Short mmCIF file of C-alpha atoms and ligand atoms in Angstrom, two decimals:
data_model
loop_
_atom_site.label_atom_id
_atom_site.label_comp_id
_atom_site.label_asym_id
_atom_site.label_seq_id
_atom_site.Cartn_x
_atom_site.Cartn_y
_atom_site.Cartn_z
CA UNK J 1 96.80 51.56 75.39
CA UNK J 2 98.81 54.55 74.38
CA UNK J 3 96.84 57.79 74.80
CA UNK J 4 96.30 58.05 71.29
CA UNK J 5 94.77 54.95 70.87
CA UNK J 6 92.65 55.31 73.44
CA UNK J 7 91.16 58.66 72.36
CA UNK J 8 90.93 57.03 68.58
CA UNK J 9 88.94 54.03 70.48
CA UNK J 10 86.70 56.63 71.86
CA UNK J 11 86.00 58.56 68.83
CA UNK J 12 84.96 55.63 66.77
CA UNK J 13 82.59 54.66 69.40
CA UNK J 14 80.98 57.96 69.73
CA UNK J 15 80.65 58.54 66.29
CA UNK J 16 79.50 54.90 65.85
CA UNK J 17 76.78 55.80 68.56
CA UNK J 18 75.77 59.49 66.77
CA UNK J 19 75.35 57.87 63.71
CA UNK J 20 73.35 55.25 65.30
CA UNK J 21 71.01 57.49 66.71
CA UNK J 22 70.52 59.22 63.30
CA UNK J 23 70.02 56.44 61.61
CA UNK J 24 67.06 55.70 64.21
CA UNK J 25 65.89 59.67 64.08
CA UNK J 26 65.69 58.60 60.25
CA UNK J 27 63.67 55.78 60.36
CA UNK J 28 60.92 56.89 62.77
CA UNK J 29 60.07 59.60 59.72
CA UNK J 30 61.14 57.54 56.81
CA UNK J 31 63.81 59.74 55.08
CA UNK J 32 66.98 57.81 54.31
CA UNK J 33 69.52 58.67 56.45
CA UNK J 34 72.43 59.21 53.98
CA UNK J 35 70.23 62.82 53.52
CA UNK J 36 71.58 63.82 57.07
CA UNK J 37 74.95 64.67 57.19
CA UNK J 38 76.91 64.41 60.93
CA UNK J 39 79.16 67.79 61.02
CA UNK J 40 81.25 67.59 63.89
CA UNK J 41 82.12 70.45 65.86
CA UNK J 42 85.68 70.55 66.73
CA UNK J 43 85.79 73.85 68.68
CA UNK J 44 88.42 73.85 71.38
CA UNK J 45 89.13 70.18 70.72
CA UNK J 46 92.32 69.77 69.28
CA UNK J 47 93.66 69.23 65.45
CA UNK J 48 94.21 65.89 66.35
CA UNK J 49 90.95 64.95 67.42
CA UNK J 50 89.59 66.42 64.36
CA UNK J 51 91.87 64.44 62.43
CA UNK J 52 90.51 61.39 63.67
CA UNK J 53 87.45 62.41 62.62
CA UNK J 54 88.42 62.95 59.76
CA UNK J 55 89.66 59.46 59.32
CA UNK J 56 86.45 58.05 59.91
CA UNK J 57 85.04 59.70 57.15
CA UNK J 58 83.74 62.51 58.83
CA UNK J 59 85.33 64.76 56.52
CA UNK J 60 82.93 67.98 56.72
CA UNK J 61 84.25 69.62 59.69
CA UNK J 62 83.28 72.65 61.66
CA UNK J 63 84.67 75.66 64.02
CA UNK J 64 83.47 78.91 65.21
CA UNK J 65 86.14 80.93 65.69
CA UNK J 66 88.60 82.15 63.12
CA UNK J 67 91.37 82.37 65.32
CA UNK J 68 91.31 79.28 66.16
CA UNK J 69 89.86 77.50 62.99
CA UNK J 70 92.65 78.83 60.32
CA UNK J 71 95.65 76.96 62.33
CA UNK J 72 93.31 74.34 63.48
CA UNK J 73 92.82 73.66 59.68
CA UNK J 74 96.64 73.77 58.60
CA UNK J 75 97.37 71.29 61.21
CA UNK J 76 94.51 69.02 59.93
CA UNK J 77 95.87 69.24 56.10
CA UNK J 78 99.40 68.30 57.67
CA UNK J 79 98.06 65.36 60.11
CA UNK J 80 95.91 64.26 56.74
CA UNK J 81 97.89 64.83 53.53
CA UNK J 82 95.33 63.79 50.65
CA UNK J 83 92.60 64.35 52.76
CA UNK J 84 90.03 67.21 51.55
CA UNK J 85 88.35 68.10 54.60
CA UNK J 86 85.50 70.70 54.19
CA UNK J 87 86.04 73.32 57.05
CA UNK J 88 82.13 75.30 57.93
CA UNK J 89 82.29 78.33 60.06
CA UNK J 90 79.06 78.46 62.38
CA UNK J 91 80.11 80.66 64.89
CA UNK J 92 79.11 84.76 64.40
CA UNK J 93 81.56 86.23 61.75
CA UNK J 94 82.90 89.18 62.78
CA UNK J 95 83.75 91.50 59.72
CA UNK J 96 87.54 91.82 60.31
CA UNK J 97 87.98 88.58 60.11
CA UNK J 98 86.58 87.70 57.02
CA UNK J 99 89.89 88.33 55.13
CA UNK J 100 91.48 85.20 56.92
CA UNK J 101 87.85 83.04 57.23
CA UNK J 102 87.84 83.27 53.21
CA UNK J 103 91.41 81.33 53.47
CA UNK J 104 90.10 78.60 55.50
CA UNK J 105 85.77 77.78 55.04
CA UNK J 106 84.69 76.06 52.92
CA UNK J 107 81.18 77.06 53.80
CA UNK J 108 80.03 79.73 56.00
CA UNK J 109 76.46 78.71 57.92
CA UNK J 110 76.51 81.66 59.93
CA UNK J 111 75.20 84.52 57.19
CA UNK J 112 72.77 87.11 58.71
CA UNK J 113 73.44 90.32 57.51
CA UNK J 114 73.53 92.08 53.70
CA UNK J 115 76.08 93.78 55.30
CA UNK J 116 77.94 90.50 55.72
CA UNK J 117 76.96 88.98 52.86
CA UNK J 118 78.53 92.20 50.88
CA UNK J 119 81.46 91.84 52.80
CA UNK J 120 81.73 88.03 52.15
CA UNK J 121 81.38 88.98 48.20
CA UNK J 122 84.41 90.98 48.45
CA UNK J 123 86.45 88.94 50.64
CA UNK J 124 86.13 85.67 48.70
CA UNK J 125 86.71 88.37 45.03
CA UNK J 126 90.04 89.04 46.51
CA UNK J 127 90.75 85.65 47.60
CA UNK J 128 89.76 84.39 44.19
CA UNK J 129 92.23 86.74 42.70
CA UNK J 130 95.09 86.21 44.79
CA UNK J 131 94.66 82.33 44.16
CA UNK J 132 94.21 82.08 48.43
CA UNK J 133 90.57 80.05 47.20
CA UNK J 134 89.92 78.72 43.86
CA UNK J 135 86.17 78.18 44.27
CA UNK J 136 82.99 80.30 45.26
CA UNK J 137 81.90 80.06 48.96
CA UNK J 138 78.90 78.11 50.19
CA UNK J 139 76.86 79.95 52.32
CA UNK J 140 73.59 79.42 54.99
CA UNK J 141 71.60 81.90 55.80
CA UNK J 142 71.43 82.25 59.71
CA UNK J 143 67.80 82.71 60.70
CA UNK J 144 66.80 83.92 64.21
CA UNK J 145 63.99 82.16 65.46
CA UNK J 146 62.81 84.39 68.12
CA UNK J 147 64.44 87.80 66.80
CA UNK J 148 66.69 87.84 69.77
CA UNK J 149 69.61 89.59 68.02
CA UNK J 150 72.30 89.20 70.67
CA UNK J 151 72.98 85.21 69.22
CA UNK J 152 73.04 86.24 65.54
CA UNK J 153 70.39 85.40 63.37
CA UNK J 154 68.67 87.44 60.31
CA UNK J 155 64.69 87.97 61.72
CA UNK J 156 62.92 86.14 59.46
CA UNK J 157 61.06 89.22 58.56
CA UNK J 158 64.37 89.51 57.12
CA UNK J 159 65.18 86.43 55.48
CA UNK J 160 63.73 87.00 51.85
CA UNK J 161 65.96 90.32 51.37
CA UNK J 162 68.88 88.90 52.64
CA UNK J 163 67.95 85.38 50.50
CA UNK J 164 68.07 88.33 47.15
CA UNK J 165 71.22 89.65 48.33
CA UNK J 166 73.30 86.25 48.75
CA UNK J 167 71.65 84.76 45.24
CA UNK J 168 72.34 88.37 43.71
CA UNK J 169 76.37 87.37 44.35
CA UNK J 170 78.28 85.45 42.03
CA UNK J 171 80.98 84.79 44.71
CA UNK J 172 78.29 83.03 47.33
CA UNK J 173 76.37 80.49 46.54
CA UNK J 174 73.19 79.93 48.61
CA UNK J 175 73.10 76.65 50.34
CA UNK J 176 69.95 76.76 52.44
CA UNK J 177 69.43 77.89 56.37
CA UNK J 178 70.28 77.53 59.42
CA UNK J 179 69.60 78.05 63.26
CA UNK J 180 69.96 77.56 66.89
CA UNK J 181 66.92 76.92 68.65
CA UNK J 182 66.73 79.86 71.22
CA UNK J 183 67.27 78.29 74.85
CA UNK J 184 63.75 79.25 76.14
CA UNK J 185 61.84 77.15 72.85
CA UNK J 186 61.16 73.44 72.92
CA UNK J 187 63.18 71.84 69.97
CA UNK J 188 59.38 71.26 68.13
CA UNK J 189 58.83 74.84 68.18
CA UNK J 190 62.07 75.81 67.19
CA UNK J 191 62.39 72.99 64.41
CA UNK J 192 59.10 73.56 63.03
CA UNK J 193 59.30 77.31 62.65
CA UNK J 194 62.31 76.49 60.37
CA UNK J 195 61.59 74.19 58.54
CA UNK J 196 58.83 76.79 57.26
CA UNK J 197 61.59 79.55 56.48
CA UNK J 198 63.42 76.33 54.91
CA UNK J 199 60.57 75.66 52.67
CA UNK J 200 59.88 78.96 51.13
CA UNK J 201 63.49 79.81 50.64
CA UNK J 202 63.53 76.39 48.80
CA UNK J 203 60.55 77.33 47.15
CA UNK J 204 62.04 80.18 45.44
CA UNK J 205 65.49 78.92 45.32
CA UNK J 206 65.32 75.04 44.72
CA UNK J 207 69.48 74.56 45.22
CA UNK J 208 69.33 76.25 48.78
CA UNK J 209 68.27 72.48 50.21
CA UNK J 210 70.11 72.19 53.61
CA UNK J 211 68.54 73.13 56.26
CA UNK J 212 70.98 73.09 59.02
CA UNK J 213 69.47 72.30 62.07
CA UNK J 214 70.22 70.15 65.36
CA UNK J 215 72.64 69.25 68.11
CA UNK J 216 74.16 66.91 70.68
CA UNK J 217 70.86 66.98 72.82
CA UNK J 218 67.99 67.65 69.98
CA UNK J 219 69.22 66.37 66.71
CA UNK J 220 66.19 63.71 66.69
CA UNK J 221 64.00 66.30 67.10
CA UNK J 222 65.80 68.26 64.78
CA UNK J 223 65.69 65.32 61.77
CA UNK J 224 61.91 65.11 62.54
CA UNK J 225 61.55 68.47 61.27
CA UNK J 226 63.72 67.86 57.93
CA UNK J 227 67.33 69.46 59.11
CA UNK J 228 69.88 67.62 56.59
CA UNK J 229 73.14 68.47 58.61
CA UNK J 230 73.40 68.23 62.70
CA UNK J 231 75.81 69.70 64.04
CA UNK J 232 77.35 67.70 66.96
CA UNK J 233 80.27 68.79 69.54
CA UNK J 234 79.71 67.15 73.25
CA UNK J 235 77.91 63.85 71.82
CA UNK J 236 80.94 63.23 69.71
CA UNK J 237 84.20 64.52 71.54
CA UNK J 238 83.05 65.10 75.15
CA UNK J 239 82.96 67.91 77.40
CA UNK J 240 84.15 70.99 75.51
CA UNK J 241 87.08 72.13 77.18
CA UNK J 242 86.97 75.93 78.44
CA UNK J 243 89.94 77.17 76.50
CA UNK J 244 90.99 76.54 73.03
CA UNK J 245 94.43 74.27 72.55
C1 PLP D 1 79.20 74.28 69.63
C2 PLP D 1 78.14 74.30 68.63
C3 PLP D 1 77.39 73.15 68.33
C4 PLP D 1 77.59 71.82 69.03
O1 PLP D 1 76.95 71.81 70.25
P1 PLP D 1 76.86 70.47 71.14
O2 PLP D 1 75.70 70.73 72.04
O3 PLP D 1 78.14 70.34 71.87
O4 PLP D 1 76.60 69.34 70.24
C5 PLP D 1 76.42 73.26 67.33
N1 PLP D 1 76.19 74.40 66.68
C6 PLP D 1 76.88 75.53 66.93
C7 PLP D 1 76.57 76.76 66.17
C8 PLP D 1 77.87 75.52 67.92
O5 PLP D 1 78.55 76.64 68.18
#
């Protein structure tokens, strides 16, 4: 087999096997697992890889670092002509970059700040104007579970302002929330505490119904708990290579 095959055998099989086990995750709580959506996680994994991806349907991709994400994406479109692929960012947005992230996402999960979410507003106005997007940006509000704020993460003291603030902005449109369960947590505790934060932002804003929540090693957990998009790197493409292509 020529290496390209090869790696193209290997993705289907993994994917085959991810969606497997949230089909199973699914089950165990009866909620029908086309409400969980597989985002892979293409980070330092080449814009080929993510093209096969792509291919097999998985068509919501995601990245977490502009530099990396805005050629990464190009290639994709080239590799795929015809292909809409719907790039998240879910890696912490740094404020000079949100000029070029505008260009490229689709949605951005990784929301934690009004500051951000002001700066967002008047990124994606200029990018509207310029004709570099043609259509408001999703967003997720990034909730920090245990108010560590070296990860990113709003507090969830936090979250309802910030919640205001996105909803108040006619060039974001509020999508739901999402988080990292903090390394020292057990999934459960992690899961549970936002799927609460989940509920009342849904409560207040019934369109913000993602909860984004889950990875390689605790998406069953994560499904459990309600998350409709896990967000899978290792599980799907391997070992994350150190250094981007
Ligand atoms: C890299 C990354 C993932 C994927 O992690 P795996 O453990 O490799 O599945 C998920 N979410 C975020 C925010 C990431 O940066």
């Amino acid at each position: 087999m020529t290496e390209t095959t090869d790696r193209r055998v290997r993705l289907t099989a993994a994917a085959r096997s991810v969606q497997d086990r949230i089909e199973r995750a699914c089950a165990q709580v009866n909620r029908p697992a086309k409400d969980v959506m597989l985002l892979p996680v293409t980070k330092r994994f080449p814009a080929s890889d993510a093209a096969e991806l792509a291919r097999l349907g998985l068509t919501d991709l995601a990245e977490n670092r502009d530099q990396e994400a805005g050629p990464k994406s190009l290639s994709v479109a080239e590799l795929l002509p015809g292909v809409g692929v719907r790039w998240h960012m879910v890696g912490q947005l740094q404020r000079n970059k949100i000029k070029s992230v505008v260009r490229w996402a689709d949605v951005v999960q990784t929301v934690d700040s009004l500051r951000l979410a002001e700066a967002l507003t008047h990124g994606v106005a200029a990018a509207l104007t310029v004709g570099d997007r043609t259509s408001p940006l999703d967003v997720l509000v990034q909730v920090s579970l245990d108010g560590d704020p070296a990860r990113g993460g709003c507090p969830i003291g936090d979250v309802p302002a910030l919640v205001d603030g996105v909803i108040r902005s006619s060039e974001l449109r509020l999508r739901g929330v999402m988080a990292v369960a903090p390394l020292a947590w057990s999934p459960e505790r992690a899961f549970d505490l936002l799927s609460k934060v989940a509920g009342r932002t849904r409560n207040e804003y019934p369109e913000a119904t993602e909860m984004s929540a889950g990875m390689s090693a605790d998406l069953e957990t994560a499904i459990a708990y309600g998350s409709t998009c896990v967000r899978v790197g290792t599980a799907l493409l391997g070992e994350r290579p150190l250094t981007s292509p």
